[in-house]
mmCIF file of C-alpha atoms in Angstrom:
data_model
loop_
_atom_site.group_PDB
_atom_site.id
_atom_site.type_symbol
_atom_site.label_atom_id
_atom_site.label_comp_id
_atom_site.label_asym_id
_atom_site.label_seq_id
_atom_site.Cartn_x
_atom_site.Cartn_y
_atom_site.Cartn_z
ATOM 1 C CA MET A 1 0.014 -0.030 -0.086
ATOM 2 C CA GLY A 2 1.759 3.211 -1.134
ATOM 3 C CA ARG A 3 1.505 6.587 0.381
ATOM 4 C CA VAL A 4 -0.758 9.206 -1.078
ATOM 5 C CA ASN A 5 0.297 12.241 -2.984
ATOM 6 C CA ARG A 6 -1.337 14.692 -0.461
ATOM 7 C CA THR A 7 -3.326 17.162 -2.398
ATOM 8 C CA ASN A 8 -6.473 18.999 -1.376
ATOM 9 C CA GLY A 9 -9.813 18.198 -2.875
ATOM 10 C CA GLY A 10 -12.456 15.496 -2.777
ATOM 11 C CA GLY A 11 -15.492 15.375 -0.547
ATOM 12 C CA THR A 12 -17.025 18.473 -2.228
ATOM 13 C CA VAL A 13 -20.120 18.886 -4.371
ATOM 14 C CA SER A 14 -20.798 22.170 -6.047
ATOM 15 C CA GLY A 15 -24.177 23.462 -7.082
ATOM 16 C CA LYS A 16 -26.385 26.530 -7.394
ATOM 17 C CA ASP A 17 -27.349 28.492 -4.314
ATOM 18 C CA GLY A 18 -30.006 26.586 -2.351
ATOM 19 C CA GLY A 19 -29.392 23.203 -3.960
ATOM 20 C CA ALA A 20 -28.392 19.981 -2.281
ATOM 21 C CA GLY A 21 -25.125 20.401 -4.087
ATOM 22 C CA VAL A 22 -24.006 23.095 -1.708
ATOM 23 C CA VAL A 23 -21.474 20.870 0.094
ATOM 24 C CA THR A 24 -18.250 22.812 0.483
ATOM 25 C CA SER A 25 -15.544 22.493 3.173
ATOM 26 C CA GLY A 26 -15.299 26.317 3.349
ATOM 27 C CA ALA A 27 -18.957 27.218 3.803
ATOM 28 C CA ALA A 28 -19.462 30.083 6.213
ATOM 29 C CA GLY A 29 -20.816 29.363 9.669
ATOM 30 C CA ALA A 30 -21.751 32.660 11.079
ATOM 31 C CA ALA A 31 -25.070 32.956 12.999
ATOM 32 C CA LEU A 32 -26.666 35.504 10.608
ATOM 33 C CA GLY A 33 -26.951 35.626 6.867
ATOM 34 C CA THR A 34 -25.690 38.248 4.428
ATOM 35 C CA ASN A 35 -27.312 39.510 1.145
ATOM 36 C CA LEU A 36 -24.006 39.486 -0.788
ATOM 37 C CA LEU A 37 -24.339 37.595 -4.030
ATOM 38 C CA ALA A 38 -20.949 36.045 -3.474
ATOM 39 C CA VAL A 39 -22.045 33.907 -0.548
ATOM 40 C CA ARG A 40 -25.444 32.745 -1.769
ATOM 41 C CA SER A 41 -24.648 29.172 -0.820
ATOM 42 C CA HIS A 42 -24.023 30.194 2.865
ATOM 43 C CA ASN A 43 -27.452 31.842 2.909
ATOM 44 C CA ALA A 44 -29.184 28.883 1.365
ATOM 45 C CA ALA A 45 -27.540 26.623 4.015
ATOM 46 C CA LEU A 46 -28.911 28.848 6.769
ATOM 47 C CA VAL A 47 -32.405 28.601 5.323
ATOM 48 C CA LEU A 48 -32.192 24.897 4.719
ATOM 49 C CA ASP A 49 -31.037 24.338 8.370
ATOM 50 C CA LEU A 50 -34.066 26.302 9.698
ATOM 51 C CA LEU A 51 -36.331 24.326 7.529
ATOM 52 C CA ARG A 52 -34.706 21.091 8.812
ATOM 53 C CA THR A 53 -35.078 22.111 12.523
ATOM 54 C CA ALA A 54 -38.670 23.325 11.990
ATOM 55 C CA GLY A 55 -39.637 19.732 11.117
ATOM 56 C CA PRO A 56 -42.878 18.839 9.335
ATOM 57 C CA ASP A 57 -44.767 21.810 10.802
ATOM 58 C CA GLY A 58 -42.565 24.103 8.721
ATOM 59 C CA ILE A 59 -41.633 27.757 9.086
ATOM 60 C CA SER A 60 -42.839 30.997 7.331
ATOM 61 C CA ARG A 61 -40.726 33.188 5.033
ATOM 62 C CA LEU A 62 -41.101 36.081 7.510
ATOM 63 C CA GLU A 63 -39.686 33.852 10.270
ATOM 64 C CA LEU A 64 -36.811 32.832 8.021
ATOM 65 C CA ALA A 65 -36.019 36.432 7.412
ATOM 66 C CA GLU A 66 -36.068 37.364 11.081
ATOM 67 C CA ARG A 67 -33.874 34.394 12.254
ATOM 68 C CA THR A 68 -31.252 34.693 9.463
ATOM 69 C CA GLY A 69 -31.091 38.449 9.252
ATOM 70 C CA LEU A 70 -31.738 38.304 5.470
ATOM 71 C CA THR A 71 -34.106 40.582 3.675
ATOM 72 C CA PRO A 72 -37.553 39.170 2.844
ATOM 73 C CA GLN A 73 -36.675 39.561 -0.875
ATOM 74 C CA ALA A 74 -33.560 37.419 -0.399
ATOM 75 C CA VAL A 75 -35.406 34.789 1.472
ATOM 76 C CA SER A 76 -38.084 34.728 -1.284
ATOM 77 C CA LYS A 77 -35.481 34.160 -3.936
ATOM 78 C CA ILE A 78 -33.688 31.387 -1.965
ATOM 79 C CA THR A 79 -36.874 29.507 -1.031
ATOM 80 C CA ALA A 80 -38.190 29.811 -4.650
ATOM 81 C CA ARG A 81 -35.020 28.104 -5.712
ATOM 82 C CA LEU A 82 -35.136 25.414 -3.088
ATOM 83 C CA ARG A 83 -38.711 24.695 -4.212
ATOM 84 C CA GLU A 84 -37.705 24.508 -7.779
ATOM 85 C CA GLU A 85 -35.035 21.867 -6.855
ATOM 86 C CA GLY A 86 -37.381 19.854 -4.738
ATOM 87 C CA LEU A 87 -35.742 20.612 -1.500
ATOM 88 C CA ALA A 88 -38.584 22.541 0.061
ATOM 89 C CA ALA A 89 -42.376 22.425 -0.223
ATOM 90 C CA GLU A 90 -45.357 24.141 1.233
ATOM 91 C CA ALA A 91 -46.590 22.763 4.616
ATOM 92 C CA GLY A 92 -49.866 24.650 4.812
ATOM 93 C CA ARG A 93 -50.852 28.038 6.063
ATOM 94 C CA ARG A 94 -50.526 29.578 9.497
ATOM 95 C CA ALA A 95 -52.820 32.254 10.927
ATOM 96 C CA SER A 96 -51.315 35.721 11.047
ATOM 97 C CA THR A 97 -51.708 38.546 13.563
ATOM 98 C CA GLY A 98 -52.704 40.739 10.656
ATOM 99 C CA GLY A 99 -53.278 40.367 6.942
ATOM 100 C CA LYS A 100 -53.593 37.116 5.053
ATOM 101 C CA PRO A 101 -52.441 33.789 6.497
ATOM 102 C CA ARG A 102 -48.692 33.000 6.027
ATOM 103 C CA THR A 103 -47.560 30.128 3.925
ATOM 104 C CA VAL A 104 -45.141 27.866 5.785
ATOM 105 C CA LEU A 105 -42.440 25.843 4.132
ATOM 106 C CA ARG A 106 -40.777 22.520 5.062
ATOM 107 C CA LEU A 107 -37.776 20.539 4.083
ATOM 108 C CA VAL A 108 -38.369 17.675 1.766
ATOM 109 C CA PRO A 109 -36.141 14.969 3.427
ATOM 110 C CA GLY A 110 -36.337 12.616 0.475
ATOM 111 C CA ALA A 111 -34.905 15.139 -2.000
ATOM 112 C CA ALA A 112 -31.389 13.985 -1.415
ATOM 113 C CA HIS A 113 -29.637 11.154 0.354
ATOM 114 C CA ALA A 114 -26.141 10.315 1.823
ATOM 115 C CA VAL A 115 -24.394 7.039 2.542
ATOM 116 C CA GLY A 116 -22.721 6.375 5.892
ATOM 117 C CA VAL A 117 -20.158 3.615 6.195
ATOM 118 C CA HIS A 118 -18.724 2.237 9.497
ATOM 119 C CA LEU A 119 -15.520 0.173 8.873
ATOM 120 C CA ASP A 120 -14.828 -1.562 12.066
ATOM 121 C CA ARG A 121 -12.004 -3.984 12.544
ATOM 122 C CA ASP A 122 -14.185 -7.025 12.146
ATOM 123 C CA ALA A 123 -17.574 -5.649 10.847
ATOM 124 C CA LEU A 124 -19.045 -3.426 8.146
ATOM 125 C CA ARG A 125 -22.194 -1.428 8.419
ATOM 126 C CA ILE A 126 -23.632 0.814 5.641
ATOM 127 C CA VAL A 127 -26.612 3.047 5.955
ATOM 128 C CA LEU A 128 -28.508 5.256 3.484
ATOM 129 C CA THR A 129 -30.035 8.406 5.032
ATOM 130 C CA ASP A 130 -32.314 11.119 3.835
ATOM 131 C CA LEU A 131 -31.636 14.770 4.357
ATOM 132 C CA ASP A 132 -32.872 14.807 8.001
ATOM 133 C CA GLY A 133 -30.573 11.833 8.864
ATOM 134 C CA SER A 134 -33.233 9.174 9.012
ATOM 135 C CA VAL A 135 -32.060 5.710 7.873
ATOM 136 C CA VAL A 136 -33.871 4.568 4.813
ATOM 137 C CA GLY A 137 -31.615 1.602 3.930
ATOM 138 C CA GLU A 138 -29.152 -0.564 5.721
ATOM 139 C CA ARG A 139 -26.600 -3.391 5.126
ATOM 140 C CA ARG A 140 -24.244 -5.005 7.581
ATOM 141 C CA GLY A 141 -21.933 -7.935 7.636
ATOM 142 C CA PRO A 142 -18.412 -9.261 8.710
ATOM 143 C CA LEU A 143 -15.239 -7.603 7.695
ATOM 144 C CA ASP A 144 -11.532 -8.262 8.125
ATOM 145 C CA LEU A 145 -9.770 -4.931 8.105
ATOM 146 C CA GLY A 146 -6.492 -6.838 7.771
ATOM 147 C CA ALA A 147 -7.477 -8.615 4.554
ATOM 148 C CA GLY A 148 -5.879 -5.965 2.394
ATOM 149 C CA ALA A 149 -7.060 -2.898 0.501
ATOM 150 C CA GLU A 150 -8.522 -4.675 -2.476
ATOM 151 C CA ALA A 151 -10.756 -6.927 -0.309
ATOM 152 C CA VAL A 152 -11.922 -4.079 2.034
ATOM 153 C CA LEU A 153 -12.599 -1.584 -0.836
ATOM 154 C CA GLY A 154 -14.428 -4.278 -2.763
ATOM 155 C CA ALA A 155 -16.737 -4.902 0.320
ATOM 156 C CA VAL A 156 -17.466 -1.262 0.693
ATOM 157 C CA GLU A 157 -18.146 -0.824 -3.063
ATOM 158 C CA GLY A 158 -20.370 -3.855 -3.187
ATOM 159 C CA GLY A 159 -22.241 -2.806 0.033
ATOM 160 C CA VAL A 160 -22.811 0.773 -1.042
ATOM 161 C CA GLY A 161 -24.054 -0.387 -4.413
ATOM 162 C CA GLU A 162 -26.422 -2.975 -2.871
ATOM 163 C CA VAL A 163 -27.935 -0.591 -0.280
ATOM 164 C CA VAL A 164 -28.583 2.170 -2.917
ATOM 165 C CA ARG A 165 -29.956 -0.249 -5.505
ATOM 166 C CA HIS A 166 -32.202 -1.908 -2.965
ATOM 167 C CA ALA A 167 -33.533 1.427 -1.636
ATOM 168 C CA ARG A 168 -34.078 2.709 -5.090
ATOM 169 C CA GLY A 169 -35.811 -0.424 -6.372
ATOM 170 C CA GLN A 170 -38.040 -1.038 -3.380
ATOM 171 C CA ALA A 171 -40.179 1.141 -1.183
ATOM 172 C CA TRP A 172 -38.576 1.642 2.303
ATOM 173 C CA ALA A 173 -41.171 2.851 4.775
ATOM 174 C CA GLY A 174 -43.480 3.619 2.003
ATOM 175 C CA ARG A 175 -40.911 5.803 0.064
ATOM 176 C CA ARG A 176 -38.771 5.051 -3.001
ATOM 177 C CA ILE A 177 -35.377 6.443 -3.320
ATOM 178 C CA THR A 178 -35.047 8.217 -6.699
ATOM 179 C CA SER A 179 -33.386 11.409 -5.707
ATOM 180 C CA ARG A 180 -29.766 12.604 -5.880
ATOM 181 C CA LEU A 181 -26.972 11.018 -3.875
ATOM 182 C CA LEU A 182 -24.675 13.485 -2.045
ATOM 183 C CA GLY A 183 -21.793 11.115 -1.410
ATOM 184 C CA VAL A 184 -20.249 8.678 0.999
ATOM 185 C CA GLY A 185 -18.927 9.264 4.398
ATOM 186 C CA VAL A 186 -16.609 6.636 5.823
ATOM 187 C CA ALA A 187 -15.715 6.198 9.516
ATOM 188 C CA LEU A 188 -13.126 3.814 10.944
ATOM 189 C CA PRO A 189 -10.603 3.528 13.714
ATOM 190 C CA GLY A 190 -7.783 6.100 13.678
ATOM 191 C CA PRO A 191 -5.379 7.629 13.621
ATOM 192 C CA LEU A 192 -5.923 9.205 10.182
ATOM 193 C CA ASP A 193 -5.762 12.492 8.280
ATOM 194 C CA HIS A 194 -9.348 13.664 7.913
ATOM 195 C CA THR A 195 -8.447 16.598 5.658
ATOM 196 C CA HIS A 196 -6.788 14.442 2.928
ATOM 197 C CA GLY A 197 -8.649 11.172 3.654
ATOM 198 C CA VAL A 198 -5.372 9.396 4.341
ATOM 199 C CA LEU A 199 -4.967 6.594 6.905
ATOM 200 C CA HIS A 200 -2.146 6.455 9.457
ATOM 201 C CA ARG A 201 -1.014 3.540 11.545
ATOM 202 C CA VAL A 202 -4.432 2.049 12.535
ATOM 203 C CA THR A 203 -3.789 0.300 15.846
ATOM 204 C CA GLY A 204 -3.246 -3.402 15.052
ATOM 205 C CA PHE A 205 -3.174 -2.828 11.218
ATOM 206 C CA PRO A 206 0.062 -0.980 10.397
ATOM 207 C CA GLU A 207 -0.241 -1.954 6.690
ATOM 208 C CA TRP A 208 -2.820 0.757 6.251
ATOM 209 C CA ASP A 209 -0.338 3.542 7.096
ATOM 210 C CA GLY A 210 -0.388 6.087 4.365
ATOM 211 C CA PHE A 211 -3.184 4.580 2.348
ATOM 212 C CA PRO A 212 -5.336 7.169 0.425
ATOM 213 C CA LEU A 213 -8.677 5.731 1.430
ATOM 214 C CA ARG A 214 -10.768 8.741 0.324
ATOM 215 C CA ASP A 215 -9.320 8.983 -3.170
ATOM 216 C CA ALA A 216 -9.321 5.210 -3.723
ATOM 217 C CA LEU A 217 -12.931 4.857 -2.785
ATOM 218 C CA ALA A 218 -14.000 7.992 -4.770
ATOM 219 C CA ARG A 219 -12.458 6.478 -7.897
ATOM 220 C CA ARG A 220 -14.341 3.126 -7.412
ATOM 221 C CA LEU A 221 -17.769 4.675 -6.438
ATOM 222 C CA GLY A 222 -17.744 7.718 -8.692
ATOM 223 C CA LEU A 223 -18.964 9.740 -5.729
ATOM 224 C CA PRO A 224 -17.633 12.317 -3.319
ATOM 225 C CA VAL A 225 -16.089 10.547 -0.325
ATOM 226 C CA VAL A 226 -15.304 11.952 3.145
ATOM 227 C CA VAL A 227 -13.155 9.914 5.679
ATOM 228 C CA ASP A 228 -13.150 10.436 9.460
ATOM 229 C CA LYS A 229 -12.405 8.606 12.659
ATOM 230 C CA ASP A 230 -15.382 6.496 13.972
ATOM 231 C CA THR A 231 -15.489 8.441 17.171
ATOM 232 C CA ASN A 232 -15.597 11.856 15.479
ATOM 233 C CA ALA A 233 -18.418 10.678 13.175
ATOM 234 C CA ALA A 234 -20.494 9.435 16.140
ATOM 235 C CA ALA A 235 -19.826 12.683 17.973
ATOM 236 C CA LEU A 236 -20.901 14.662 14.975
ATOM 237 C CA GLY A 237 -24.192 12.711 14.688
ATOM 238 C CA LEU A 238 -24.926 13.277 18.405
ATOM 239 C CA SER A 239 -24.240 17.032 18.057
ATOM 240 C CA VAL A 240 -26.476 17.270 15.041
ATOM 241 C CA GLY A 241 -28.981 15.217 16.905
ATOM 242 C CA GLY A 242 -29.260 17.859 19.663
ATOM 243 C CA GLU A 243 -26.670 17.000 22.256
ATOM 244 C CA PRO A 244 -25.746 20.415 23.565
ATOM 245 C CA GLY A 245 -22.558 22.101 24.781
ATOM 246 C CA SER A 246 -19.255 20.359 25.155
ATOM 247 C CA PHE A 247 -19.082 16.568 25.633
ATOM 248 C CA ALA A 248 -16.869 13.517 25.129
ATOM 249 C CA TYR A 249 -18.189 10.446 23.328
ATOM 250 C CA LEU A 250 -16.308 7.371 24.603
ATOM 251 C CA HIS A 251 -16.535 4.469 22.210
ATOM 252 C CA LEU A 252 -15.442 0.964 23.445
ATOM 253 C CA GLY A 253 -15.759 -1.715 20.785
ATOM 254 C CA THR A 254 -12.827 -3.625 19.216
ATOM 255 C CA GLY A 255 -10.763 -0.583 20.452
ATOM 256 C CA LEU A 256 -11.267 2.498 22.551
ATOM 257 C CA GLY A 257 -11.410 6.174 21.292
ATOM 258 C CA ALA A 258 -13.117 9.488 22.050
ATOM 259 C CA GLY A 259 -14.951 11.948 19.929
ATOM 260 C CA LEU A 260 -14.825 15.506 21.382
ATOM 261 C CA VAL A 261 -17.376 18.225 20.896
ATOM 262 C CA ILE A 262 -16.313 21.565 22.252
ATOM 263 C CA GLY A 263 -18.690 24.452 22.082
ATOM 264 C CA GLY A 264 -21.023 22.586 19.810
ATOM 265 C CA ARG A 265 -18.327 21.731 17.261
ATOM 266 C CA VAL A 266 -16.260 18.511 16.644
ATOM 267 C CA HIS A 267 -12.696 19.075 17.842
ATOM 268 C CA ARG A 268 -10.225 17.194 15.726
ATOM 269 C CA GLY A 269 -7.064 19.081 16.486
ATOM 270 C CA ALA A 270 -4.555 20.707 14.134
ATOM 271 C CA ARG A 271 -3.576 17.308 12.562
ATOM 272 C CA THR A 272 -6.911 15.636 13.218
ATOM 273 C CA GLY A 273 -5.275 13.621 16.017
ATOM 274 C CA ALA A 274 -7.493 14.567 18.886
ATOM 275 C CA GLY A 275 -9.479 11.869 20.549
ATOM 276 C CA GLU A 276 -6.767 9.164 20.595
ATOM 277 C CA PHE A 277 -8.174 8.560 24.133
ATOM 278 C CA GLY A 278 -7.436 4.775 24.242
ATOM 279 C CA HIS A 279 -3.651 5.283 24.138
ATOM 280 C CA GLN A 280 -3.104 7.441 27.193
ATOM 281 C CA VAL A 281 -0.921 5.496 29.587
ATOM 282 C CA VAL A 282 -2.368 5.078 33.087
ATOM 283 C CA GLN A 283 -0.123 2.214 34.295
ATOM 284 C CA LEU A 284 3.593 2.597 33.425
ATOM 285 C CA ASP A 285 4.393 -1.134 34.027
ATOM 286 C CA GLY A 286 1.027 -2.348 32.536
ATOM 287 C CA PRO A 287 0.527 -4.844 29.724
ATOM 288 C CA SER A 288 1.760 -4.096 26.278
ATOM 289 C CA CYS A 289 -0.555 -2.473 23.774
ATOM 290 C CA PRO A 290 -0.518 -2.998 19.932
ATOM 291 C CA CYS A 291 0.371 0.719 19.683
ATOM 292 C CA GLY A 292 3.790 -0.043 21.183
ATOM 293 C CA ASN A 293 3.174 1.512 24.672
ATOM 294 C CA ARG A 294 2.490 -0.277 27.885
ATOM 295 C CA GLY A 295 -0.468 0.280 30.198
ATOM 296 C CA CYS A 296 -2.710 2.034 27.766
ATOM 297 C CA VAL A 297 -6.348 2.484 28.800
ATOM 298 C CA GLU A 298 -7.441 0.471 25.770
ATOM 299 C CA ALA A 299 -5.284 -2.463 26.498
ATOM 300 C CA LEU A 300 -6.276 -2.460 30.201
ATOM 301 C CA CYS A 301 -10.026 -2.222 29.317
ATOM 302 C CA LEU A 302 -9.993 -4.965 26.722
ATOM 303 C CA ALA A 303 -7.891 -7.229 28.971
ATOM 304 C CA ALA A 304 -10.503 -6.804 31.763
ATOM 305 C CA ILE A 305 -13.331 -7.591 29.245
ATOM 306 C CA GLY A 306 -11.500 -10.653 28.178
ATOM 307 C CA ARG A 307 -11.409 -11.828 31.713
ATOM 308 C CA GLY A 308 -15.142 -11.272 32.027
ATOM 309 C CA ASP A 309 -14.732 -8.350 34.477
ATOM 310 C CA PRO A 310 -16.724 -5.418 33.130
ATOM 311 C CA ALA A 311 -16.546 -3.688 36.586
ATOM 312 C CA GLU A 312 -12.798 -3.473 36.285
ATOM 313 C CA ALA A 313 -12.993 -2.310 32.717
ATOM 314 C CA ALA A 314 -15.485 0.398 33.825
ATOM 315 C CA ARG A 315 -13.073 1.505 36.694
ATOM 316 C CA VAL A 316 -10.182 1.844 34.245
ATOM 317 C CA LEU A 317 -12.346 3.686 31.784
ATOM 318 C CA GLY A 318 -13.652 5.936 34.527
ATOM 319 C CA THR A 319 -10.096 6.852 35.504
ATOM 320 C CA ALA A 320 -9.319 7.977 31.999
ATOM 321 C CA ALA A 321 -12.711 9.766 31.642
ATOM 322 C CA ALA A 322 -12.045 11.619 34.822
ATOM 323 C CA ASN A 323 -8.682 12.765 33.456
ATOM 324 C CA LEU A 324 -10.361 13.963 30.348
ATOM 325 C CA ALA A 325 -13.178 15.711 32.182
ATOM 326 C CA GLY A 326 -10.647 17.472 34.360
ATOM 327 C CA LEU A 327 -8.521 18.576 31.482
ATOM 328 C CA LEU A 328 -11.304 19.923 29.263
ATOM 329 C CA ASP A 329 -14.041 20.818 31.795
ATOM 330 C CA ILE A 330 -16.727 19.254 29.565
ATOM 331 C CA ASP A 331 -20.469 19.160 30.377
ATOM 332 C CA GLN A 332 -21.086 15.447 30.003
ATOM 333 C CA ILE A 333 -19.678 12.059 29.050
ATOM 334 C CA LEU A 334 -21.590 9.728 26.692
ATOM 335 C CA LEU A 335 -20.740 6.075 26.347
ATOM 336 C CA GLY A 336 -21.112 3.914 23.305
ATOM 337 C CA GLY A 337 -19.672 1.060 21.284
ATOM 338 C CA ARG A 338 -20.792 -2.499 21.128
ATOM 339 C CA THR A 339 -18.779 -3.623 24.221
ATOM 340 C CA ILE A 340 -20.529 -1.122 26.353
ATOM 341 C CA THR A 341 -23.972 -1.452 24.855
ATOM 342 C CA THR A 342 -23.906 -5.282 25.448
ATOM 343 C CA THR A 343 -23.810 -4.610 29.193
ATOM 344 C CA PRO A 344 -24.256 -0.847 29.591
ATOM 345 C CA ASP A 345 -25.212 -0.701 33.326
ATOM 346 C CA PRO A 346 -21.855 -1.618 34.836
ATOM 347 C CA PHE A 347 -20.143 0.925 32.543
ATOM 348 C CA VAL A 348 -22.514 3.758 33.283
ATOM 349 C CA ARG A 349 -22.412 3.111 37.023
ATOM 350 C CA GLY A 350 -18.719 2.369 37.146
ATOM 351 C CA VAL A 351 -17.555 5.402 35.161
ATOM 352 C CA GLY A 352 -20.021 7.624 37.002
ATOM 353 C CA ALA A 353 -18.700 6.363 40.341
ATOM 354 C CA VAL A 354 -15.101 7.181 39.491
ATOM 355 C CA LEU A 355 -16.115 10.752 38.359
ATOM 356 C CA ALA A 356 -18.242 11.269 41.488
ATOM 357 C CA ALA A 357 -15.342 10.131 43.756
ATOM 358 C CA ARG A 358 -12.932 12.453 41.955
ATOM 359 C CA ALA A 359 -15.292 15.482 42.457
ATOM 360 C CA ALA A 360 -15.749 14.542 46.059
ATOM 361 C CA ARG A 361 -11.930 14.485 46.658
ATOM 362 C CA GLU A 362 -11.495 17.808 44.940
ATOM 363 C CA GLY A 363 -14.269 19.465 46.953
ATOM 364 C CA SER A 364 -15.837 20.864 43.934
ATOM 365 C CA PRO A 365 -18.985 22.919 44.520
ATOM 366 C CA GLU A 366 -20.397 21.512 41.275
ATOM 367 C CA PRO A 367 -21.797 17.968 40.884
ATOM 368 C CA ALA A 368 -19.716 15.466 39.047
ATOM 369 C CA VAL A 369 -19.783 15.443 35.238
ATOM 370 C CA PRO A 370 -22.796 13.285 34.304
ATOM 371 C CA VAL A 371 -22.313 9.991 32.531
ATOM 372 C CA ARG A 372 -24.964 8.196 30.402
ATOM 373 C CA LEU A 373 -25.339 5.874 27.437
ATOM 374 C CA ALA A 374 -25.258 7.723 24.095
ATOM 375 C CA PRO A 375 -28.747 7.779 22.557
ATOM 376 C CA ALA A 376 -27.641 5.815 19.427
ATOM 377 C CA GLY A 377 -25.794 3.297 21.453
ATOM 378 C CA SER A 378 -23.526 1.371 19.176
ATOM 379 C CA ALA A 379 -25.417 2.246 16.033
ATOM 380 C CA GLY A 380 -24.414 5.813 15.669
ATOM 381 C CA VAL A 381 -21.159 5.646 13.777
ATOM 382 C CA ALA A 382 -22.547 4.935 10.342
ATOM 383 C CA GLU A 383 -25.247 7.556 10.772
ATOM 384 C CA GLY A 384 -22.661 10.013 11.897
ATOM 385 C CA ALA A 385 -20.575 9.188 8.887
ATOM 386 C CA ALA A 386 -23.603 10.183 6.745
ATOM 387 C CA HIS A 387 -23.591 13.492 8.414
ATOM 388 C CA LEU A 388 -20.120 14.195 7.116
ATOM 389 C CA LEU A 389 -21.952 14.769 3.777
ATOM 390 C CA LEU A 390 -25.170 16.137 5.196
ATOM 391 C CA GLY A 391 -23.602 18.643 7.677
ATOM 392 C CA PRO A 392 -22.218 21.157 5.032
ATOM 393 C CA VAL A 393 -25.610 21.180 3.286
ATOM 394 C CA PHE A 394 -27.005 22.832 6.415
ATOM 395 C CA GLY A 395 -24.031 25.072 7.114
ATOM 396 C CA ARG A 396 -21.931 23.006 9.529
ATOM 397 C CA THR A 397 -18.276 23.906 9.031
ATOM 398 C CA ASP A 398 -16.838 21.275 11.433
ATOM 399 C CA VAL A 399 -17.019 18.373 8.989
#
């Protein structure tokens, strides 16, 4: 597997203002809109996001203007274009305090779709989602990440084709998939270079070091591809789904990692290396870890799970989580990954107990950082990967 020639690009879809093709890594993220022609796509993204959050009840053009800071004329032009492209539709009329009733508009979720892929060390899950992130198609099966690039890429290519063909050929929840496809988001264990879609030395699979996964998949699929760590993708999905403030998503499955959301945005770090939570050393003379260190949290947790001792795994995980909470002063800790969701109670209780004991020792006037199971459990990684494509449509710049 050769190293990639690292060039920018990929993972972008261009299109007219207001269209589902507005997917750019440089979209603006300010709270208010502007009426300058040069940033029409930003304004359309603001409007689309408000349509999305309004849900099926919709929102009026006047409310859109008030909440974006755009002029009513600009809003009318944007919404007209969105309706022409099938992204928005009327949702009825709402009584007005004066004058004629206001027409309200809603997002058309089925106007476009995105694919999310979770490449785990031993399993593959692929979902097809509509614009509001609802899953309308799914495929899953075994995978050997160490089988080589050709085998892994072939499995992804076949699975993506199958899930899209099935959803387009058969009604899913009463709907047929005939709309545009934005692209494919791929999430897998790190470390990796999110910006260029290049893998680094995936723990336990050094042969992937330097592999240009994004570009290789884009060539095979003929679609835009975005690559990110599994924990970042899950954290993005949680943030889009409404988890507020700053939080850490801790994922314990075949490995251990963290997705960090700081101030409502996914934090990847300058080199997209943030969240390598599993390889912090907490026992200097501990067991060796495939990463080359000794006494890593991941190695200790997995060893405890292997002995059938989830309480000890939770205690170790809690120690590392308390370090993280103390370092970042986050609002909450969310737990996920199939190892945790198989027996969640010992982990929620055990991690919470360590954090509570730390807070008591420090005499903090504030309660301990709350710990709970992530709403999506172990199923949020693929959905979060789809949001790598959906997010920019609605103006998110942290994807």
